[in-house]
CSV table of C-alpha atoms and ligand atoms in Angstrom, one decimal:
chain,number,residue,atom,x,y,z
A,10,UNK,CA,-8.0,24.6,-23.8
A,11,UNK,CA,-10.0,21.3,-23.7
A,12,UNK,CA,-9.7,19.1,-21.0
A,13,UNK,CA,-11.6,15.4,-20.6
A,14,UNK,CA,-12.9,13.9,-17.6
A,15,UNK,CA,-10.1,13.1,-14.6
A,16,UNK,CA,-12.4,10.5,-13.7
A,17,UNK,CA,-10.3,7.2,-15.2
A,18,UNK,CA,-12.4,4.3,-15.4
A,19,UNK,CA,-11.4,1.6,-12.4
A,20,UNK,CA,-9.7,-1.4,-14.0
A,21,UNK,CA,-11.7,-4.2,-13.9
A,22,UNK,CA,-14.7,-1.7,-14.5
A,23,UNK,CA,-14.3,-0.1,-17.6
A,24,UNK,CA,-18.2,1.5,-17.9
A,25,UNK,CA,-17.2,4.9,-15.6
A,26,UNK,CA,-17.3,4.1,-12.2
A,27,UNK,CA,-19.6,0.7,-12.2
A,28,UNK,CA,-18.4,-1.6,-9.5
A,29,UNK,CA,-17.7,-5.1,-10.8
A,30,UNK,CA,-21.1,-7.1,-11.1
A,31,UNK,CA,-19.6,-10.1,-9.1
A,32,UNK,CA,-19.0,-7.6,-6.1
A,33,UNK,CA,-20.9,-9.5,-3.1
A,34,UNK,CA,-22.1,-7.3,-0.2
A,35,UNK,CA,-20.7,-7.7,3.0
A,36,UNK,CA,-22.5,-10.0,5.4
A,37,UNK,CA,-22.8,-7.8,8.4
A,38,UNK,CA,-24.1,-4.8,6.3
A,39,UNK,CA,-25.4,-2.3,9.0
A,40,UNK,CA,-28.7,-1.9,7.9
A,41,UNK,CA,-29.7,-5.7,7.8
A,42,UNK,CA,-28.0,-6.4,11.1
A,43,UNK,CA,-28.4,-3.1,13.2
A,44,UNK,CA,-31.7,-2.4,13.1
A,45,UNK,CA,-33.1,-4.1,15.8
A,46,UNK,CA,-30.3,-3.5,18.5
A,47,UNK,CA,-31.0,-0.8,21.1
A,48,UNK,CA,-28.6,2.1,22.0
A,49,UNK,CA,-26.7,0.9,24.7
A,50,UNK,CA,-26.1,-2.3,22.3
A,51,UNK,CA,-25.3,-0.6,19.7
A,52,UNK,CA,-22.7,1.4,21.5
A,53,UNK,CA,-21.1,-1.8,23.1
A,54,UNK,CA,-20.8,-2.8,19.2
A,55,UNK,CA,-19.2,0.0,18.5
A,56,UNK,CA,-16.8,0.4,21.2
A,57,UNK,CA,-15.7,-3.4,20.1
A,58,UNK,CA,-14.8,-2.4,16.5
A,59,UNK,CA,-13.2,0.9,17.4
A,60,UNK,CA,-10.7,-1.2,19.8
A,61,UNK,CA,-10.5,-3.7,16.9
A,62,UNK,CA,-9.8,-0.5,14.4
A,63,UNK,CA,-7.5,1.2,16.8
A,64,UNK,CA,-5.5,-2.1,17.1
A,65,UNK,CA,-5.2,-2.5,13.3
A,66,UNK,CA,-4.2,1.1,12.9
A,67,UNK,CA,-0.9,-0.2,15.2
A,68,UNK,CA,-0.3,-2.6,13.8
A,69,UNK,CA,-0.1,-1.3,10.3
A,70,UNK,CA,2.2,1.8,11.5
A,71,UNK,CA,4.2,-0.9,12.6
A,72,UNK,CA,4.4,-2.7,9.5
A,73,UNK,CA,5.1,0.8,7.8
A,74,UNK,CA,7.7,1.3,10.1
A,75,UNK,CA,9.4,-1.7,9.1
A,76,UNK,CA,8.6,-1.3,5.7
A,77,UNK,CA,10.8,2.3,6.3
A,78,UNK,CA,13.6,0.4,8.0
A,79,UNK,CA,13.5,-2.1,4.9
A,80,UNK,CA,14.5,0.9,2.3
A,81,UNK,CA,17.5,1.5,4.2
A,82,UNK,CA,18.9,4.2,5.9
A,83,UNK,CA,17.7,7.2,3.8
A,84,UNK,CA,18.8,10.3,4.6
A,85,UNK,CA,15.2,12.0,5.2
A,86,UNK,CA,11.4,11.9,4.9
A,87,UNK,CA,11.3,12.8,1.3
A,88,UNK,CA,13.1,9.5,0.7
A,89,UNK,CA,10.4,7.3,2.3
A,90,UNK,CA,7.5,9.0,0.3
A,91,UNK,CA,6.0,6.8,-2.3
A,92,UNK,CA,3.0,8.1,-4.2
A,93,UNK,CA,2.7,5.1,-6.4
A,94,UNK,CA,2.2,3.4,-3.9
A,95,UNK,CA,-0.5,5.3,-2.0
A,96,UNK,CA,-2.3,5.5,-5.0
A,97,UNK,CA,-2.5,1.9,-5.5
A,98,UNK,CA,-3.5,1.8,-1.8
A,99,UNK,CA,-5.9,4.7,-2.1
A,100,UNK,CA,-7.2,2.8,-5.5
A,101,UNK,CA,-7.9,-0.5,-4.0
A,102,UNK,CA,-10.3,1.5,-0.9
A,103,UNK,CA,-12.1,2.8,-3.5
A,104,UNK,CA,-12.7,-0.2,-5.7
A,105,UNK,CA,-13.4,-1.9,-2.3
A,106,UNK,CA,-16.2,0.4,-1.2
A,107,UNK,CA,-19.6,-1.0,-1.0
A,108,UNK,CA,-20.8,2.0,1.3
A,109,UNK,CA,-22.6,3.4,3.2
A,110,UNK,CA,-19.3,6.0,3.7
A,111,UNK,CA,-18.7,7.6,-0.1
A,112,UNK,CA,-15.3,6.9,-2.1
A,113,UNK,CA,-14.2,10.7,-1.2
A,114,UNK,CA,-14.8,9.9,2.8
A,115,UNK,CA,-13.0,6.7,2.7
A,116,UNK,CA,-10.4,8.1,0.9
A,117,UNK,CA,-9.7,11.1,3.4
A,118,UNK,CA,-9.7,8.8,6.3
A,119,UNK,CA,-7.2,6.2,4.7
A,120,UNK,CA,-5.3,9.2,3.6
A,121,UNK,CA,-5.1,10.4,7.2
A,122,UNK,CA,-3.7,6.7,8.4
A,123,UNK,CA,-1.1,6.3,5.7
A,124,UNK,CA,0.0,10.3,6.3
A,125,UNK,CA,0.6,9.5,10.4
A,126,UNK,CA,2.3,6.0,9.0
A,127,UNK,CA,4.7,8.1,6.8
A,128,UNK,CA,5.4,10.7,9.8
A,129,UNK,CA,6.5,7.8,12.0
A,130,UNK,CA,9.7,8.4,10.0
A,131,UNK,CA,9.4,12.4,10.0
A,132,UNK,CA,6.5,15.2,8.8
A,133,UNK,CA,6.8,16.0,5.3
A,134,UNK,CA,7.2,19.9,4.6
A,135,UNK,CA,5.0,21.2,1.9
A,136,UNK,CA,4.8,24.8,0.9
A,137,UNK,CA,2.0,26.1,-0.6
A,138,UNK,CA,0.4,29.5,-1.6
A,139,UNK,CA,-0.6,31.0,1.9
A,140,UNK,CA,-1.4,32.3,4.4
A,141,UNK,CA,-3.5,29.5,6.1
A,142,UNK,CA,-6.9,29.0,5.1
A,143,UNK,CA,-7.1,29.1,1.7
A,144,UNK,CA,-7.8,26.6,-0.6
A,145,UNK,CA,-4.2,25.6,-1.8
A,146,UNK,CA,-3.8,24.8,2.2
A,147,UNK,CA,-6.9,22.4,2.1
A,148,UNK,CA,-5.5,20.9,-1.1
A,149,UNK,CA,-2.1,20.1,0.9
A,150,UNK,CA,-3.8,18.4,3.0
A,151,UNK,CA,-6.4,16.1,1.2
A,152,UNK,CA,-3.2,15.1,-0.9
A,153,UNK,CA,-0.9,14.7,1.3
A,154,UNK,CA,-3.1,14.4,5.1
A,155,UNK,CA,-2.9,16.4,8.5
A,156,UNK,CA,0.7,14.7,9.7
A,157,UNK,CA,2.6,17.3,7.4
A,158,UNK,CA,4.7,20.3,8.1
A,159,UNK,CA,2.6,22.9,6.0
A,160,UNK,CA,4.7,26.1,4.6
A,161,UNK,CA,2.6,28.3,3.8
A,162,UNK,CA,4.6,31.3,1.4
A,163,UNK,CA,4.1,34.6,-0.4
A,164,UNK,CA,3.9,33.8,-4.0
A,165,UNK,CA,3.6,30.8,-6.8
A,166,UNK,CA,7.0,31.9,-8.0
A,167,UNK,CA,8.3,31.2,-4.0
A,168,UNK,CA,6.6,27.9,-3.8
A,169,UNK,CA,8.4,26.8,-6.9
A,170,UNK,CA,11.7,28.3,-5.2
A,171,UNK,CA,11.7,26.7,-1.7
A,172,UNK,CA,10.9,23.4,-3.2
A,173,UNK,CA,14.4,23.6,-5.6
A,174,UNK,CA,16.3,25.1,-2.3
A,175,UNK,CA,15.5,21.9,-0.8
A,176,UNK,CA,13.9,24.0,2.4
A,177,UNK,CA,10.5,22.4,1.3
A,178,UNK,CA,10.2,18.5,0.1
A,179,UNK,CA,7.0,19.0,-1.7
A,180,UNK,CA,5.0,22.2,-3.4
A,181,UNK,CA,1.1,22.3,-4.0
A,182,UNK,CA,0.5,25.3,-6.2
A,183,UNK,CA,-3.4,25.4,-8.2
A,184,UNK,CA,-3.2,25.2,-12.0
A,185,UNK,CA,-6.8,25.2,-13.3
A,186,UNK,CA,-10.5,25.8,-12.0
A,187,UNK,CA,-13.2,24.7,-14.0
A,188,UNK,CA,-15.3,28.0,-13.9
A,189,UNK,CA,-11.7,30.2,-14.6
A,190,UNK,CA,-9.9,28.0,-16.6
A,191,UNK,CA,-5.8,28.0,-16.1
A,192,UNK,CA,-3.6,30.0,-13.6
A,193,UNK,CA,-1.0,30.8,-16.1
A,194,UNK,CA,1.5,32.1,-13.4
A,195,UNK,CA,2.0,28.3,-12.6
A,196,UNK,CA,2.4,27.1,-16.4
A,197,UNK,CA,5.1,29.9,-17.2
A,198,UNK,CA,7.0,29.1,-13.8
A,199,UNK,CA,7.6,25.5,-15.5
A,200,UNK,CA,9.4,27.1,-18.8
A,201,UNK,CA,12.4,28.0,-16.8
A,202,UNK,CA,11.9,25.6,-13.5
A,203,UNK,CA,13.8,21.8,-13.2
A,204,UNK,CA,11.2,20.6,-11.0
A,205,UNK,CA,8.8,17.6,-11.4
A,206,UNK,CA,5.3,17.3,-11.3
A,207,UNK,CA,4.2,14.5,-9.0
A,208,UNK,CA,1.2,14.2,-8.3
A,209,UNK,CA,-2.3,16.5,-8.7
A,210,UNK,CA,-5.2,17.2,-6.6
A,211,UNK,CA,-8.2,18.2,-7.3
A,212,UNK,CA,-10.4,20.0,-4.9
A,213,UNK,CA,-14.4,21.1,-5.3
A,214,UNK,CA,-14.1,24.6,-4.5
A,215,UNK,CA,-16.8,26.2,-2.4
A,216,UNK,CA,-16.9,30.2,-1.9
A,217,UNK,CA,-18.5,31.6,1.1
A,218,UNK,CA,-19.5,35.2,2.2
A,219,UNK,CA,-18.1,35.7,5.6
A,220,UNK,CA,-18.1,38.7,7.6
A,221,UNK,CA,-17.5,39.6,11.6
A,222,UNK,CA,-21.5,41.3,11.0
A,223,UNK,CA,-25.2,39.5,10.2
A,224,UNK,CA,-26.1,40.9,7.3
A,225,UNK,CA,-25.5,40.7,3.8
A,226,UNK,CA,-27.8,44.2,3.1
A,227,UNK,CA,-24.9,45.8,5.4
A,228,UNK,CA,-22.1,44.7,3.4
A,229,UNK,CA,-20.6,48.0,1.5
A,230,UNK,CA,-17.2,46.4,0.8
A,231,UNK,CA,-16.1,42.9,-0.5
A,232,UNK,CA,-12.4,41.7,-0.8
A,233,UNK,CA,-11.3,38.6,-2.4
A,234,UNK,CA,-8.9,37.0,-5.3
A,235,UNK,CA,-10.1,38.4,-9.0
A,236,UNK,CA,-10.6,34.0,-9.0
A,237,UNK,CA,-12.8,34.2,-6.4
A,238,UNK,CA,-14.6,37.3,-7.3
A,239,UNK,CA,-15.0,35.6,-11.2
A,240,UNK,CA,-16.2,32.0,-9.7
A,241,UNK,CA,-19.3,34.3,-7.8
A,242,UNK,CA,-19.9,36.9,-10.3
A,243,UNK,CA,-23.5,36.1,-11.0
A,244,UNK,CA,-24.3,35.9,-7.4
A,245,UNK,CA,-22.7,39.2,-6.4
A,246,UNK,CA,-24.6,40.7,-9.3
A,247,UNK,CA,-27.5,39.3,-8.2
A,248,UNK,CA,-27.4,39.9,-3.9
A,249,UNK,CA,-24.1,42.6,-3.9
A,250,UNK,CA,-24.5,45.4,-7.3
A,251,UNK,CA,-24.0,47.8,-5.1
A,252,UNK,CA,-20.7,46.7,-3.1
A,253,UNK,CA,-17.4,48.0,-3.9
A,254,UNK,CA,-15.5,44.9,-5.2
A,255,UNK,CA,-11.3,45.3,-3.9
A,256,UNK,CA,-9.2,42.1,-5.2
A,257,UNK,CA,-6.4,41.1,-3.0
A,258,UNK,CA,-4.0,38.7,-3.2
A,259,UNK,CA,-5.4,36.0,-1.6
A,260,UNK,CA,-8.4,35.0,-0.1
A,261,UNK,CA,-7.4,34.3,3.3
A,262,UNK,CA,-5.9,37.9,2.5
A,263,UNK,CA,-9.4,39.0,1.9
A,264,UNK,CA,-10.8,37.5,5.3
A,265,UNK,CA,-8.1,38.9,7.4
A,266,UNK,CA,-9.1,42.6,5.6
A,267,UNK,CA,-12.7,41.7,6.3
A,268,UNK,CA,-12.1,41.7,10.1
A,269,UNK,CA,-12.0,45.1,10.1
A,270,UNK,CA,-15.9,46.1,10.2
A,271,UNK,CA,-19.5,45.0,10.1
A,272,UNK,CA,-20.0,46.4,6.7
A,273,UNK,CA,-16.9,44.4,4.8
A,274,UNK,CA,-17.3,41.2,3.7
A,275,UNK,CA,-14.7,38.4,2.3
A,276,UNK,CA,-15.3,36.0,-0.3
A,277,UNK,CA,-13.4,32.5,0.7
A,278,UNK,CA,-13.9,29.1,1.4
A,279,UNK,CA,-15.3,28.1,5.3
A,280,UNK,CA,-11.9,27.2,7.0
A,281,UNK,CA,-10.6,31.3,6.2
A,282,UNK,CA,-13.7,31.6,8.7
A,283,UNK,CA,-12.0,29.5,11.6
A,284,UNK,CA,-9.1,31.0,10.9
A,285,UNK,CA,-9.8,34.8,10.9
A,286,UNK,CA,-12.7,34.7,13.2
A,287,UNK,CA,-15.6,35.2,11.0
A,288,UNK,CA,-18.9,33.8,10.3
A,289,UNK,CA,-20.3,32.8,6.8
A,290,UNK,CA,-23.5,34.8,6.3
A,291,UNK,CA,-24.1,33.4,2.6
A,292,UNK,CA,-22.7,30.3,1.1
A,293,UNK,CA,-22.0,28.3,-1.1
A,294,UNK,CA,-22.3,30.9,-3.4
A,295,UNK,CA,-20.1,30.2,-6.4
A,296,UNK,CA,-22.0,30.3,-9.7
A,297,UNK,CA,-21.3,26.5,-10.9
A,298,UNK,CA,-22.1,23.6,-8.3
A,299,UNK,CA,-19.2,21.7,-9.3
A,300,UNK,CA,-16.5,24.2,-9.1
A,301,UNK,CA,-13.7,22.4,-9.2
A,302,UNK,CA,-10.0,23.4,-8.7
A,303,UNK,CA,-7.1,21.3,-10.0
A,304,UNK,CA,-3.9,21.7,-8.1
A,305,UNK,CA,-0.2,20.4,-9.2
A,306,UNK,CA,2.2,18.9,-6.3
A,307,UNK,CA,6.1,19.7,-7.6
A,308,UNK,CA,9.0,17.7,-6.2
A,309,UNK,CA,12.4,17.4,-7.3
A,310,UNK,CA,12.3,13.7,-9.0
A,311,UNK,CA,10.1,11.4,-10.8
A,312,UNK,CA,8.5,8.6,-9.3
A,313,UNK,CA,7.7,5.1,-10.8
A,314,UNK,CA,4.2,4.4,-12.7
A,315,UNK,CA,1.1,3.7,-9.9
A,316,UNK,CA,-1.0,1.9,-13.3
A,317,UNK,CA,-3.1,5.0,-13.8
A,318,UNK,CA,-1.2,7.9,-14.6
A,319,UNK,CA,-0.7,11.2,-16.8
A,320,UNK,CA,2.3,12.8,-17.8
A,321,UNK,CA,2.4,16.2,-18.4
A,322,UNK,CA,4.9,17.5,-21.6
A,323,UNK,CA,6.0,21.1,-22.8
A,324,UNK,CA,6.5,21.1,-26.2
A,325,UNK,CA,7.8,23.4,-28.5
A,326,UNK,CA,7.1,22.9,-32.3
A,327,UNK,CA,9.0,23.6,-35.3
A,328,UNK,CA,7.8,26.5,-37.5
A,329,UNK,CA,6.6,24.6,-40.5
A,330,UNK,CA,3.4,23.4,-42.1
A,331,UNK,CA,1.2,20.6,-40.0
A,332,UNK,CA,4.2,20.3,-36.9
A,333,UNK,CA,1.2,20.8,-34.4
A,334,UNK,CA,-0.7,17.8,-36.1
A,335,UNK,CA,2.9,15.7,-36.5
A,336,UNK,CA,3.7,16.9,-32.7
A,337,UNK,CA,0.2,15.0,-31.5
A,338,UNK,CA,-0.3,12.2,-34.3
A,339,UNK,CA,2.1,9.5,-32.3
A,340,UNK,CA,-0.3,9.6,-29.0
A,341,UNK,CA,-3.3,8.8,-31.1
A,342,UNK,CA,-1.0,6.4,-33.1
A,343,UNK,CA,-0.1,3.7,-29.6
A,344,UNK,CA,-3.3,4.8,-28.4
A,345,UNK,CA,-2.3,7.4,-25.8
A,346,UNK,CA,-5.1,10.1,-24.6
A,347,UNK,CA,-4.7,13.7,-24.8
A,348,UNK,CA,-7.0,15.0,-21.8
A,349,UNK,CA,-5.4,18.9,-22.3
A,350,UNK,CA,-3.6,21.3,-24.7
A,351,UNK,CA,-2.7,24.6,-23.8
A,352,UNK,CA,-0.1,27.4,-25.4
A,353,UNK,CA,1.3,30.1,-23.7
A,354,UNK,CA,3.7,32.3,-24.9
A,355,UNK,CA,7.6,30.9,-25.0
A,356,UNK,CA,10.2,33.4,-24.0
A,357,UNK,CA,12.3,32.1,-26.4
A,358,UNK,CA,11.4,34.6,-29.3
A,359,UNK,CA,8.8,36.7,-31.2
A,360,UNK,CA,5.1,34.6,-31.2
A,361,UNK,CA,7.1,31.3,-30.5
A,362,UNK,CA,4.9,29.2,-27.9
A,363,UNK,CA,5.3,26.3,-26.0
A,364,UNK,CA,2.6,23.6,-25.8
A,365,UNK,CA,1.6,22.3,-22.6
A,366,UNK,CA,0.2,18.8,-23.0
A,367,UNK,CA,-1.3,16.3,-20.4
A,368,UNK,CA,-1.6,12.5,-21.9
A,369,UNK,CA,-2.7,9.4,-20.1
A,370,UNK,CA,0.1,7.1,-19.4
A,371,UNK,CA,3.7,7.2,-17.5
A,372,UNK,CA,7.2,8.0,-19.6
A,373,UNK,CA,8.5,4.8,-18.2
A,374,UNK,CA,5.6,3.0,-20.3
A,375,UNK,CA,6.3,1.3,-23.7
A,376,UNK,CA,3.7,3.1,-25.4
A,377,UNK,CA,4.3,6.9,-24.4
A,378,UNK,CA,8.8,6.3,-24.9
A,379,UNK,CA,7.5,5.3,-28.3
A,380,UNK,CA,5.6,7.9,-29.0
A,381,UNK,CA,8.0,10.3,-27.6
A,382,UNK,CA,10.5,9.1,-30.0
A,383,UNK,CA,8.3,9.9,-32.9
A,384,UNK,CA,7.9,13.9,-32.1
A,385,UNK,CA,11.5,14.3,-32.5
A,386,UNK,CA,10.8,15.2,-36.7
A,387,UNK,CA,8.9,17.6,-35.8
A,388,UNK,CA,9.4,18.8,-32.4
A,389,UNK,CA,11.9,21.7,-31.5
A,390,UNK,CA,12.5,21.0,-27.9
A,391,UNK,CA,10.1,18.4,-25.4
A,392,UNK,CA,10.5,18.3,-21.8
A,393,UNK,CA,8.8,15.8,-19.7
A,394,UNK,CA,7.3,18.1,-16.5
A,395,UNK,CA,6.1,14.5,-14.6
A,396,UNK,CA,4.7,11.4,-14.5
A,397,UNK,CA,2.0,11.1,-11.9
A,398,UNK,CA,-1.3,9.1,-10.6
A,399,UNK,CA,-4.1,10.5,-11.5
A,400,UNK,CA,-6.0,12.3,-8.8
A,401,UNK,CA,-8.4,9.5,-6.5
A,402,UNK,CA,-11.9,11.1,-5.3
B,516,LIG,O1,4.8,1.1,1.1
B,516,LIG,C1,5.6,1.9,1.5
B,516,LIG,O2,6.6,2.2,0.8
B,516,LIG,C2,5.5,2.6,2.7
B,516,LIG,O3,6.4,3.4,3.1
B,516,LIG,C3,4.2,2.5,3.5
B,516,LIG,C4,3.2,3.7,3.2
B,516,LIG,C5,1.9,3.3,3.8
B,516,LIG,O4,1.6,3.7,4.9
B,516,LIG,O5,1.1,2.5,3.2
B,516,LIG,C6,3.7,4.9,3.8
B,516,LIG,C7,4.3,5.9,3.1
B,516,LIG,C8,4.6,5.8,1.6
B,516,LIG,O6,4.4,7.0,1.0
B,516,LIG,C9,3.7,4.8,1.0
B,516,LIG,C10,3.1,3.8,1.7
């Protein structure tokens, strides 16, 4: 598997993530103007801009209300969901931001205010790998925000399934850490599954040790996912050799089981903590700083291109000499980027696999319909899994 960079370069900034040179800082940039002020003038300042704030948040919801009324009367809040559009929204914060609040903070909090804009209408329901706590439920909601309906269900396979029964309008379900590499449960759930991929997420993944006891020389017993337990594997070596290691399903399964005693332990991220009522006694402790887990959302259509997307193919080849090298030629050919290949076996027959491919661009795009039409030669069957904006900080 090889994989390149999510990090698309902003448009008018094609050196990585270089805001344009012309960019001029805002006049009223805290540092220059605050400085002086003392705290009870500061606070009046403050209280000023958070009416001003809370009167602009109104007013947009009202707008977005409108903007709901104007797409007619849809028959629910699937219908109203754009995430073209809150991409180009999301995109334009970021190419915006001047600091001192990073691209990821500005993000989450323009996130939040499109999310409450969108429930106006009604909460979307999005199911996910459960139970709350773990890190699929975090990804649900730095994709989609907190004014959701979360589902949280059993299995991959169920996420996949409540989505197609219509019960749930949306599924997050993780597809590839950067320490693990894929979960192939999700890739083999799309050789027989209709749905889309619409969007992705991806969310730095940090693993804590959290117990209801103080201390880690107590611990005898550690439960978490066999991900979990792979992403801290140097570190248990190192502080745990002597633990018994148990994987469980989940890690939010893990911290429940944890409860139990002074002398078990959980690996998962800090919100299992809130959750289950534990406290993280060591943490981070994943092995690579920027553990990073990628997440797919799955929907029943296809949505329109946002101007920075990736599709996502499943390909299988003909059996004859080169059809790999014939199958990817046409991307290079209009100039289409492969960021991923992966194979996994096909069901279809003996040693016959299907290629899973991620290329930058949107099917309804010139270049990629072209270069679709070119794999036919050489291509048994292609299916088109989604079109969708690339993850935003
Ligand atoms: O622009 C739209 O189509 C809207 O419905 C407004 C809005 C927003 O708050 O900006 C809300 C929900 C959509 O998913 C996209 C954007």
């Amino acid at each position: 598997m090889s994989r390149k960079s999510d990090k698309t370069p902003k448009k008018a900034a094609p050196a990585a993530t270089r805001k344009p040179a012309s960019k001029k800082v805002a006049p009223t940039a805290p540092e220059v103007d605050v400085a002086p002020l003392d705290l009870a003038t500061l606070r009046t300042r403050i209280d000023g801009i958070d009416r001003h704030i809370q009167e602009l948040i109104a007013e947009r919801a009202q707008f977005a209300n409108q903007v709901g009324k104007a797409k007619g009367k849809l028959a629910a809040a699937v219908d109203y969901y754009r995430p073209e559009r809150e991409a180009q929204v999301l995109r334009r914060v970021v190419d915006r931001n001047d600091g001192p609040l990073n691209d990821e903070v500005l993000v989450r909090l323009f996130r939040e205010i499109m999310s409450a804009c969108l429930a106006q209408q009604e909460p979307l329901k999005i199911g996910y790998l459960g139970p709350e706590g773990t890190h699929s439920q975090q990804a649900v909601y730095k994709h989609f925000g907190h004014s959701i309906h979360g589902l949280p269900l059993s299995s991959i396979e169920e996420v996949f399934q409540e989505v197609e029964a219509g019960h749930a309008d949306f599924g997050v379900v993780p597809v590839e850490n950067s320490t693990q590499g894929t979960i192939q449960s999700t890739l083999d759930m799309f050789l027989t599954s209709k749905l889309k991929i619409c969007g992705e997420v991806e969310l730095r993944v940090h693993q804590h040790l959290l117990s209801r006891g103080g201390r880690i020389e107590d611990i005898e017993r550690v439960y978490s996912h066999p991900q979990s337990f792979a992403q801290c594997k140097a570190w248990l070596r190192q502080y745990l050799p002597k633990a018994e290691k148990i994987p469980v399903g989940s890690n939010a399964e893990a911290a429940r089981r944890a409860r139990s005693s002074d002398d078990a332990a959980a690996i998962a991220g800090i919100s299992a903590a809130n959750v289950y009522g534990l406290k993280s006694i060591a943490g981070p402790i994943e092995d690579r700083p920027d553990n990073t887990t990628r997440f797919l959302v799955i929907g029943r259509e296809l949505f329109p291109p946002s101007g920075n997307d990736r599709t996502s193919l499943m390909v299988f080849i003909k059996d004859q000499p080169g059809a790999l090298y014939h199958v990817l030629a046409p991307f290079a050919t209009h100039g289409l980027s492969m960021n991923r290949i992966e194979s996994r076996p096909g069901h279809t027959g003996l040693w016959q696999y299907a290629f899973f491919i991620d290329i930058g661009g949107h099917v309804h795009e010139e270049a990629m319909r072209r270069a679709l039409d070119e794999l036919d030669d050489y291509a048994q069957e292609v299916k088109v899994l989604g079109s969708y904006p690339v993850a935003i900080a």
